[in-house]
């Protein structure tokens, strides 16, 4: 009876990515250069876009705060009425 962890697929899965086909780890300087190169590809929003995004997010957050607050208030009053039997809540 063979052990599952001794199978060829399990042994192969344990190898790190650095061990495949003789590849070496990326050095810190190369990593830094690659990060800088990727950051140069980023398209940053204009001031108008940023202002628009800010207000869209703020409106969404305020609407969600309103919905959650109303649900909290309504459910809190309902639970209070159910467990205390109060009619004048």
Short mmCIF file of C-alpha atoms in Angstrom, two decimals:
data_model
loop_
_atom_site.label_atom_id
_atom_site.label_comp_id
_atom_site.label_asym_id
_atom_site.label_seq_id
_atom_site.Cartn_x
_atom_site.Cartn_y
_atom_site.Cartn_z
CA UNK A 1 0.00 0.00 0.00
CA UNK A 2 1.62 3.26 -1.10
CA UNK A 3 1.50 6.48 0.83
CA UNK A 4 -0.11 9.42 -1.00
CA UNK A 5 2.62 11.82 0.08
CA UNK A 6 5.24 9.56 -1.53
CA UNK A 7 3.68 9.81 -4.97
CA UNK A 8 5.57 11.47 -7.80
CA UNK A 9 3.00 14.30 -8.11
CA UNK A 10 3.29 15.14 -4.40
CA UNK A 11 7.08 15.19 -4.58
CA UNK A 12 6.99 17.40 -7.67
CA UNK A 13 4.52 19.79 -6.00
CA UNK A 14 6.93 20.39 -3.12
CA UNK A 15 9.61 21.88 -5.34
CA UNK A 16 9.80 25.65 -5.20
CA UNK A 17 9.41 27.79 -8.30
CA UNK A 18 13.08 28.78 -8.04
CA UNK A 19 14.12 25.16 -8.51
CA UNK A 20 12.41 24.74 -11.87
CA UNK A 21 14.59 24.75 -15.00
CA UNK A 22 17.56 26.34 -13.26
CA UNK A 23 15.91 29.72 -12.59
CA UNK A 24 17.43 31.87 -9.86
CA UNK A 25 15.72 34.21 -7.46
CA UNK A 26 15.41 37.84 -8.46
CA UNK A 27 17.88 40.06 -6.66
CA UNK A 28 16.80 43.19 -4.76
CA UNK A 29 18.16 45.59 -7.39
CA UNK A 30 16.38 43.79 -10.23
CA UNK A 31 13.20 43.65 -8.19
CA UNK A 32 13.39 47.40 -7.53
CA UNK A 33 13.93 48.12 -11.24
CA UNK A 34 10.94 45.95 -12.15
CA UNK A 35 8.75 47.73 -9.59
CA UNK A 36 9.76 51.15 -10.94
CA UNK A 37 9.10 49.97 -14.53
CA UNK A 38 5.61 48.76 -13.55
CA UNK A 39 4.83 52.00 -11.72
CA UNK A 40 5.70 53.95 -14.88
CA UNK A 41 2.94 52.02 -16.69
CA UNK A 42 0.27 53.17 -14.20
CA UNK A 43 -2.25 55.66 -15.57
CA UNK A 44 -3.07 58.10 -12.79
CA UNK A 45 -6.47 59.87 -12.79
CA UNK A 46 -6.75 63.56 -13.56
CA UNK A 47 -7.80 66.03 -10.87
CA UNK A 48 -11.36 66.13 -12.28
CA UNK A 49 -11.63 62.33 -12.28
CA UNK A 50 -10.28 62.16 -8.75
CA UNK A 51 -12.80 64.76 -7.55
CA UNK A 52 -15.63 62.90 -9.28
CA UNK A 53 -14.56 59.54 -7.81
CA UNK A 54 -14.29 61.12 -4.35
CA UNK A 55 -17.85 62.47 -4.45
CA UNK A 56 -19.27 59.24 -5.88
CA UNK A 57 -17.64 57.24 -3.08
CA UNK A 58 -18.79 59.74 -0.42
CA UNK A 59 -22.41 59.64 -1.66
CA UNK A 60 -22.34 55.83 -1.74
CA UNK A 61 -20.92 55.64 1.79
CA UNK A 62 -23.48 58.11 3.13
CA UNK A 63 -26.34 56.19 1.50
CA UNK A 64 -25.05 52.93 2.98
CA UNK A 65 -24.72 54.58 6.41
CA UNK A 66 -28.35 55.69 6.11
CA UNK A 67 -29.59 52.23 5.12
CA UNK A 68 -27.66 50.46 7.88
CA UNK A 69 -28.77 53.04 10.47
CA UNK A 70 -32.43 52.65 9.51
CA UNK A 71 -32.15 48.86 9.61
CA UNK A 72 -30.43 49.04 13.00
CA UNK A 73 -33.08 51.37 14.39
CA UNK A 74 -35.99 49.34 13.00
CA UNK A 75 -34.65 45.94 14.03
CA UNK A 76 -33.64 47.27 17.45
CA UNK A 77 -37.16 48.58 18.09
CA UNK A 78 -38.67 45.32 16.81
CA UNK A 79 -36.49 43.20 19.08
CA UNK A 80 -37.20 45.49 22.01
CA UNK A 81 -40.95 45.25 21.36
CA UNK A 82 -40.83 41.46 21.01
CA UNK A 83 -38.83 40.77 24.18
CA UNK A 84 -40.35 43.39 26.45
CA UNK A 85 -43.90 43.24 25.14
CA UNK A 86 -44.03 47.04 25.07
CA UNK A 87 -46.81 48.48 22.92
CA UNK A 88 -45.62 52.11 23.00
CA UNK A 89 -42.20 51.69 21.36
#
